[in-house]
Coordinates of C-alpha atoms in Angstrom, one line a residue:
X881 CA -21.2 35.9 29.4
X882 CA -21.8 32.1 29.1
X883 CA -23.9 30.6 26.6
X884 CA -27.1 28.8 26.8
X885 CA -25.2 25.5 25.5
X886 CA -22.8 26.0 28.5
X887 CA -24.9 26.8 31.1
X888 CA -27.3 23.8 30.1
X889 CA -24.5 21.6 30.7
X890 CA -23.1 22.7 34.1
X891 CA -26.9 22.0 35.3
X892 CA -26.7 18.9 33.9
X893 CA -23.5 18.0 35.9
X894 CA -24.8 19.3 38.7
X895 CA -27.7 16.9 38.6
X896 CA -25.2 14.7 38.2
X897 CA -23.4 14.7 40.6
X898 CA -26.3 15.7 43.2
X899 CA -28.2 12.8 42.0
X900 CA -25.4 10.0 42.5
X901 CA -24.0 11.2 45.9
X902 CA -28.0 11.1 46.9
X903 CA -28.8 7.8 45.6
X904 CA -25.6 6.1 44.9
X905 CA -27.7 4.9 41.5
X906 CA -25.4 3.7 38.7
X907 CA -28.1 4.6 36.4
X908 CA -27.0 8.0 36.5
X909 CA -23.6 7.0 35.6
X910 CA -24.7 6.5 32.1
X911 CA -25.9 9.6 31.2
X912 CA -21.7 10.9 31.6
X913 CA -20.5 9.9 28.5
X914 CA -23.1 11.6 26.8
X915 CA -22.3 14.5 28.7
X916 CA -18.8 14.0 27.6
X917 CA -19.3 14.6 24.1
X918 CA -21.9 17.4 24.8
X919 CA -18.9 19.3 26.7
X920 CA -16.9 18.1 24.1
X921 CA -18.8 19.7 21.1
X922 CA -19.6 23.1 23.4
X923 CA -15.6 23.4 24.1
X924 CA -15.6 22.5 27.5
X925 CA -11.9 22.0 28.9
X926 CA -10.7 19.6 31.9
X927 CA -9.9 22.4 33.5
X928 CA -13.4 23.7 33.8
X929 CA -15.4 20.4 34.3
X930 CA -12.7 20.6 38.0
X931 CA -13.2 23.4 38.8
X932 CA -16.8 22.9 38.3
X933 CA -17.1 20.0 40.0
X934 CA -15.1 21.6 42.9
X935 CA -17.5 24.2 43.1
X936 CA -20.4 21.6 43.3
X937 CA -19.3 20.5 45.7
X938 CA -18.5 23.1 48.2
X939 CA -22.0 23.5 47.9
X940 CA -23.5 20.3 48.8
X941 CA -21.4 20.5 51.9
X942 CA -20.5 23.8 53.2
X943 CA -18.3 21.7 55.6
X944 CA -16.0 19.7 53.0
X945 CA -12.7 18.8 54.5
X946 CA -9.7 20.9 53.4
X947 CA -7.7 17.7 52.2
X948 CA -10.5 17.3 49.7
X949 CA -10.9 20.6 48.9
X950 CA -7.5 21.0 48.4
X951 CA -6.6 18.1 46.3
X952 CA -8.8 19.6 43.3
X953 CA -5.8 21.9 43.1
X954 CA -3.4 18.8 42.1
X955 CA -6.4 17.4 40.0
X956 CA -6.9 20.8 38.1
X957 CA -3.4 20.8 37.3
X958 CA -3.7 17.4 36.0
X959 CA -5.8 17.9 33.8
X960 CA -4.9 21.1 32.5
X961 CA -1.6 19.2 31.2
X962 CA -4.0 16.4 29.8
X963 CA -5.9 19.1 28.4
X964 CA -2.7 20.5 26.6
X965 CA -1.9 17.2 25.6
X966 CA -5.4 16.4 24.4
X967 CA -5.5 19.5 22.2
X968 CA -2.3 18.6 20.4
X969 CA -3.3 14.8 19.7
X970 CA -6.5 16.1 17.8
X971 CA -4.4 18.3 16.5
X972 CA -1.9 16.1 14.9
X973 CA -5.0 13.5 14.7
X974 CA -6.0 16.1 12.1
X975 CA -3.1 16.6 9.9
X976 CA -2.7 12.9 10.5
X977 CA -6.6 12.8 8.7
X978 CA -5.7 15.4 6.0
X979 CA -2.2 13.5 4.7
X980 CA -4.2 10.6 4.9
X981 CA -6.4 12.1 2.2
X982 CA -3.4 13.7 0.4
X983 CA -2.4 10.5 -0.1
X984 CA -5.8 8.6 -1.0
X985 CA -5.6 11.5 -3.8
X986 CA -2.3 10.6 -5.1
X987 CA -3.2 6.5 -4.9
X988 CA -6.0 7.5 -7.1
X989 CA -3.7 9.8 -9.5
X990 CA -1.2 6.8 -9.6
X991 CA -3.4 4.2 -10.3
X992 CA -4.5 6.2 -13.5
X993 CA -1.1 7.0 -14.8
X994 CA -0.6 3.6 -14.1
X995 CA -3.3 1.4 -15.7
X996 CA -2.6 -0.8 -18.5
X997 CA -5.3 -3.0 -20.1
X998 CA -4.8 -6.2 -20.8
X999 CA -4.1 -6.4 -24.5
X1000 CA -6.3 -8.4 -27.2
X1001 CA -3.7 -9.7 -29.4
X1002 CA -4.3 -13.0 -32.5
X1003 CA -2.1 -15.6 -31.3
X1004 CA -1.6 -14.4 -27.5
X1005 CA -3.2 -14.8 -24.5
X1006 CA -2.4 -12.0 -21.4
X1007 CA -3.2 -12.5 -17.7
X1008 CA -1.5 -9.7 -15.4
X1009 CA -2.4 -9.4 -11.4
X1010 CA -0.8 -6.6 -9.6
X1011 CA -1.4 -5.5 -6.0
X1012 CA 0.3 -3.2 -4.0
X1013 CA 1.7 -4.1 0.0
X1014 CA 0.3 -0.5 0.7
X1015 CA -1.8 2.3 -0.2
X1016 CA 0.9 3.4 -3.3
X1017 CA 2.7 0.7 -5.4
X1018 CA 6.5 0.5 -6.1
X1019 CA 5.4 -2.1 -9.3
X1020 CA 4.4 -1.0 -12.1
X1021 CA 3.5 -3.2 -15.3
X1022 CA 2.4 -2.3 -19.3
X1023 CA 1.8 -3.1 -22.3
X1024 CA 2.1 -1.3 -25.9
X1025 CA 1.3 -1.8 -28.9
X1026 CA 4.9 -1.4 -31.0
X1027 CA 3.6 -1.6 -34.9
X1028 CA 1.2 -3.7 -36.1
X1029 CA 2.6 -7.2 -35.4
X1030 CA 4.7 -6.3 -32.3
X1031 CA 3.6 -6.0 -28.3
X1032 CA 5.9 -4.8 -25.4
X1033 CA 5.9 -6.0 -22.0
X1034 CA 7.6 -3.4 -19.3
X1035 CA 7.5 -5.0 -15.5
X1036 CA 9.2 -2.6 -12.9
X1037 CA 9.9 -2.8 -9.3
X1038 CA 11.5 0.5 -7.6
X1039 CA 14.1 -0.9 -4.8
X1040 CA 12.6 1.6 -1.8
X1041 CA 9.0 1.6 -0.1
X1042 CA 6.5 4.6 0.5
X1043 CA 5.3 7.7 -1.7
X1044 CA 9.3 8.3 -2.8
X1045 CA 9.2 4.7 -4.6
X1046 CA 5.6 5.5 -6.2
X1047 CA 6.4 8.3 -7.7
X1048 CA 9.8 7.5 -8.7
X1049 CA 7.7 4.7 -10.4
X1050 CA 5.1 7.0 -11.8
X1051 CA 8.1 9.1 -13.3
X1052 CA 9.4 6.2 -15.2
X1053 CA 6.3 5.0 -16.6
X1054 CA 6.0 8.6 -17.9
X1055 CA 9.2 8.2 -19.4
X1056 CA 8.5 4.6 -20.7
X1057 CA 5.2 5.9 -22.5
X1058 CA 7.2 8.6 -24.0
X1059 CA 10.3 5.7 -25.2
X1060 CA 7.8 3.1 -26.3
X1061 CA 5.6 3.1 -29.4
X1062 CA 8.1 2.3 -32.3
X1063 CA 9.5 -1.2 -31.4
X1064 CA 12.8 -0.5 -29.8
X1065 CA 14.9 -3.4 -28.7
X1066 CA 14.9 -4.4 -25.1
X1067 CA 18.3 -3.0 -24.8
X1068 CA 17.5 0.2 -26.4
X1069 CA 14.5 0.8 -24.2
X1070 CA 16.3 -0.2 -21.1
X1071 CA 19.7 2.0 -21.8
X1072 CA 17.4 5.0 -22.5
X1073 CA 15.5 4.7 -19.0
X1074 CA 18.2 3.9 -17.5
X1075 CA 19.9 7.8 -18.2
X1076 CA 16.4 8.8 -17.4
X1077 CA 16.6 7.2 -13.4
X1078 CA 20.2 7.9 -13.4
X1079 CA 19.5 11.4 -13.6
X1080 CA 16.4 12.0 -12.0
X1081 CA 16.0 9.2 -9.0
X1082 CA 18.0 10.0 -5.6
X1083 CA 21.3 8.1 -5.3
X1084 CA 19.9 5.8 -2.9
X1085 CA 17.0 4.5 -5.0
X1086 CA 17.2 2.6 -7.9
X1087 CA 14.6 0.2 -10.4
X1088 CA 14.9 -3.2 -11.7
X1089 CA 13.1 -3.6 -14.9
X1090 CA 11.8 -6.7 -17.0
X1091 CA 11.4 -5.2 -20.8
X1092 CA 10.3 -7.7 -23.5
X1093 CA 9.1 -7.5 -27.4
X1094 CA 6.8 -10.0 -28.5
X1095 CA 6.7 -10.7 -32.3
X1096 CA 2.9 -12.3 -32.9
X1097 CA 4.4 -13.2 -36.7
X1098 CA 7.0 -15.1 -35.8
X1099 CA 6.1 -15.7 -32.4
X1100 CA 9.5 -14.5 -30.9
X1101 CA 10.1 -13.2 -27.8
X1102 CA 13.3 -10.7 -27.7
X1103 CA 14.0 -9.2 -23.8
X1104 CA 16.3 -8.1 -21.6
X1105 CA 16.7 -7.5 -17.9
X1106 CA 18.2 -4.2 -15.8
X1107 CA 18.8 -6.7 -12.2
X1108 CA 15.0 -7.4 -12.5
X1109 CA 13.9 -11.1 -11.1
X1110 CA 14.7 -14.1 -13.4
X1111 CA 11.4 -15.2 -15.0
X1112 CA 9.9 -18.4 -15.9
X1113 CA 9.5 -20.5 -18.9
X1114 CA 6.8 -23.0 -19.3
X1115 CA 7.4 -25.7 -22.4
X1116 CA 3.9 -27.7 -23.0
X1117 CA 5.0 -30.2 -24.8
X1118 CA 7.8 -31.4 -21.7
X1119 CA 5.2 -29.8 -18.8
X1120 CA 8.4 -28.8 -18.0
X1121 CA 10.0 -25.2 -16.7
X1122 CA 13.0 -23.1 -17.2
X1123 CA 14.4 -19.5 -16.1
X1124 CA 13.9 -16.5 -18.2
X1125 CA 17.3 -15.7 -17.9
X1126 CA 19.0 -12.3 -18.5
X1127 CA 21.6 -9.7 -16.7
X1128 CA 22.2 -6.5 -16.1
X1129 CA 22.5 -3.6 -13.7
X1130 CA 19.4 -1.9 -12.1
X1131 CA 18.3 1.2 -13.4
X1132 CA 20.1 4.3 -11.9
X1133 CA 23.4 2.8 -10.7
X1134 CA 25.8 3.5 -14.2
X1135 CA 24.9 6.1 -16.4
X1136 CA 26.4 3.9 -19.1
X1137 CA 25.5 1.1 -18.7
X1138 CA 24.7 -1.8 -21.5
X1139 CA 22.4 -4.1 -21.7
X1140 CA 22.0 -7.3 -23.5
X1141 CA 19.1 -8.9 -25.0
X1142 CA 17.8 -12.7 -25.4
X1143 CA 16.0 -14.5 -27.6
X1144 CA 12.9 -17.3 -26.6
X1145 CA 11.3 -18.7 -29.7
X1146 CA 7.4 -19.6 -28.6
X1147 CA 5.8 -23.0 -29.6
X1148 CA 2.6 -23.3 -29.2
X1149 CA 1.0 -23.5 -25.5
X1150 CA 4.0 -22.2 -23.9
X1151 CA 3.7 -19.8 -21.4
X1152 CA 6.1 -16.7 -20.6
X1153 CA 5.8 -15.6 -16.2
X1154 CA 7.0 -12.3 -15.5
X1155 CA 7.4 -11.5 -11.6
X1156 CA 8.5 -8.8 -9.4
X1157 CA 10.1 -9.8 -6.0
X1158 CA 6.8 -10.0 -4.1
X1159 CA 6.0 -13.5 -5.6
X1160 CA 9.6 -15.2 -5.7
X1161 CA 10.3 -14.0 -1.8
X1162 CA 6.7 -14.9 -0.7
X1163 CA 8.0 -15.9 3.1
X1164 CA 6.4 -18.2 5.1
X1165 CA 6.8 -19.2 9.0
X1166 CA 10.2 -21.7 7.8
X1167 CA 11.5 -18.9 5.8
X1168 CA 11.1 -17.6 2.0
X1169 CA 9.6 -20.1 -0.5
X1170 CA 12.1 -22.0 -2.1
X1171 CA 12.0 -21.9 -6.1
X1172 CA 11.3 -25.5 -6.8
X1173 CA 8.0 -24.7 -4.1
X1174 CA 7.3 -21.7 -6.7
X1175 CA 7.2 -23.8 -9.6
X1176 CA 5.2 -26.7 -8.1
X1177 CA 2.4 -23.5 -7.1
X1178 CA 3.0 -22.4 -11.3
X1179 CA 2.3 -26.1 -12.1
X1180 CA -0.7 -27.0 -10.0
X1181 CA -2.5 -24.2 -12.3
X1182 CA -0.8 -24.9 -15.2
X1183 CA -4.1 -26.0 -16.9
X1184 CA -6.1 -21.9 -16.2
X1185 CA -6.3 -19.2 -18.8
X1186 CA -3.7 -16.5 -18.2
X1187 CA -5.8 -14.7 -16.3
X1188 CA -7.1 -17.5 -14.0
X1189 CA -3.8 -18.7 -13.1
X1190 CA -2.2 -15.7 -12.2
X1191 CA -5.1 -14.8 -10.0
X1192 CA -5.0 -18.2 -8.8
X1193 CA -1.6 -18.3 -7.7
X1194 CA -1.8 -14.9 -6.1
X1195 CA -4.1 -16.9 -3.6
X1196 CA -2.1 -19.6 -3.2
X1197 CA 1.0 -16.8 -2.4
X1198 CA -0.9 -15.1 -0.4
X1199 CA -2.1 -17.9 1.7
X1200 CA 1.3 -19.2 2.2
X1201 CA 2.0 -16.2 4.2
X1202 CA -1.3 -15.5 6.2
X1203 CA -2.4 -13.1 3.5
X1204 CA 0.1 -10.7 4.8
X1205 CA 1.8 -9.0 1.5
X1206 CA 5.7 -8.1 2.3
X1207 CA 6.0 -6.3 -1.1
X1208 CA 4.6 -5.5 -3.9
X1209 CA 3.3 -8.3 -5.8
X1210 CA 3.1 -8.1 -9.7
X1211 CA 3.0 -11.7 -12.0
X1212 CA 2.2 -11.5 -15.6
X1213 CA 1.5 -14.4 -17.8
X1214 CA 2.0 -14.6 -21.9
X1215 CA 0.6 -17.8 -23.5
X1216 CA 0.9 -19.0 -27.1
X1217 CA -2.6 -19.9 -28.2

């Protein structure tokens, strides 16, 4: 037995139909696509809303020509494969709906493992902009305490894309936290994290890492670099820059590998620019940005706080290339104050 719902909307489709072929009134076309989502709602296949219509009608004319009669039969088997087809796109439409939420749910778990204030340190100023090219970020950046007179800066960047790199990433933050906390070297913290990806990353993954220990006593800056992008060095007193230089393998490739660390002593008003590959290959219509274009963006906003001038040359980046990210874009800045 039919329902009331059902029922209610052959009559309606009837009148339809028996209305338009009477008065040829596009009016009456409008009322269809509510009609649609009615039979919709109420479960109504293709299948039926032929045959129905068939059935219509045969009765408004008793007399309907078998070539018409009999082409609902190629119709109704039309539509019964656009049914089929239909069911399975709101099918996978809904799985589609549900990862999408999965993964909204693991964006928001990431981004709280993730988080790392900005640090309030005497005789250092932090500005640190990170945005990811989709939902989950391969980049992660931190800061720790290390003693009372010593901060650590960790920028990573895992070579892969998707939910594999993220939580690849999440996994060595873990591990980082874990490391961190009682001033290792840079080449102590970046040998033991680099047994921890070796062993737990897939073969065809592996992370570049920036690790750095500021000394606020001394003002020296000791780091070291696992393949990570070569940073930049601002001198105040030239207004001139300089790579960050250091070498190394990525993280995961050699189980024991070595890593050697540099020294930077700090005057006053210098500035320190860690980056990940999503602000040295910015790319443009001509190509990627050339490093001497980089550095003239770093300069034009030499003059900001930290904070202002990273955020300040994101947009300039980002504008450069029709604020379209191609990676993940992390830029930290340490000044001398």
């Amino acid at each position: 037995m039919e329902s009331r719902e059902i029922n209610e909307f052959k009559e309606k489709y009837r009148d339809i139909i028996l209305g338009y072929l009477e008065s040829q009134d596009e009016e009456i076309l409008y009322s269809c696509e509510k009609l649609t989502r009615e039979g919709m709602e109420n479960g109504v296949s293709p299948e039926e809303i032929v045959n129905l219509h068939r059935a219509i009608l045969e009765e408004y004319d008793a007399n309907l020509p078998t070539h018409v009669s009999s082409s609902f039969d190629v119709l109704l088997e039309m539509m019964m494969g656009y049914g089929m087809a239909h069911m399975e796109h709101l099918s996978l439409r809904t799985e589609q709906q549900a990862l999408r939420r999965e993964i909204a749910q693991a964006e928001d778990m990431q981004k709280t493992m993730m988080k790392s204030d900005i640090p309030n340190v005497a005789g250092l100023e932090v500005g640190a902009v990170s945005v990811p090219m989709r939902q989950m970020s391969g980049d992660f950046y931190s800061f720790t305490n290390e003693g009372e007179n010593k901060i650590s800066v960790t920028l990573a960047d895992v070579i892969g894309k998707g939910i594999p790199a993220a939580f690849s990433m999440s996994m060595l933050k873990y591990a980082s936290d874990n490391y961190g906390g009682d001033a290792k070297t840079p080449s102590e913290m970046l040998q033991n994290l680099n047994e921890v990806a070796e062993t737990n990353i897939d073969d065809n993954m592996f992370i570049t890492m920036f690790y750095g220990l500021y000394d606020t006593t001394n003002h020296l800056f000791e780091f070291a670099s696992a393949g990570h992008e070569v940073g930049l060095y601002f001198d105040a007193q030239t207004q001139s820059f300089t790579d960050l230089y250091a070498r190394g393998l990525p993280l995961g490739i050699d189980r024991n590998a070595t890593y050697r660390a540099f020294e930077k002593q700090v005057a006053k008003d210098d500035m320190i620019f860690i980056m990940s590959d999503g602000v040295t290959e910015t790319r443009t219509a001509d190509g990627f940005i050339e490093r001497e274009d980089l550095i003239t963006v770093f300069k034009d906003s030499i003059g900001l706080a930290p904070q202002k001038l990273v955020k300040e040359v994101y947009d300039r980046l980002c504008k450069l290339q029709d604020y379209e990210l191609r990676d993940d874009f992390t830029l930290i800045c340490l000044k001398r104050v």
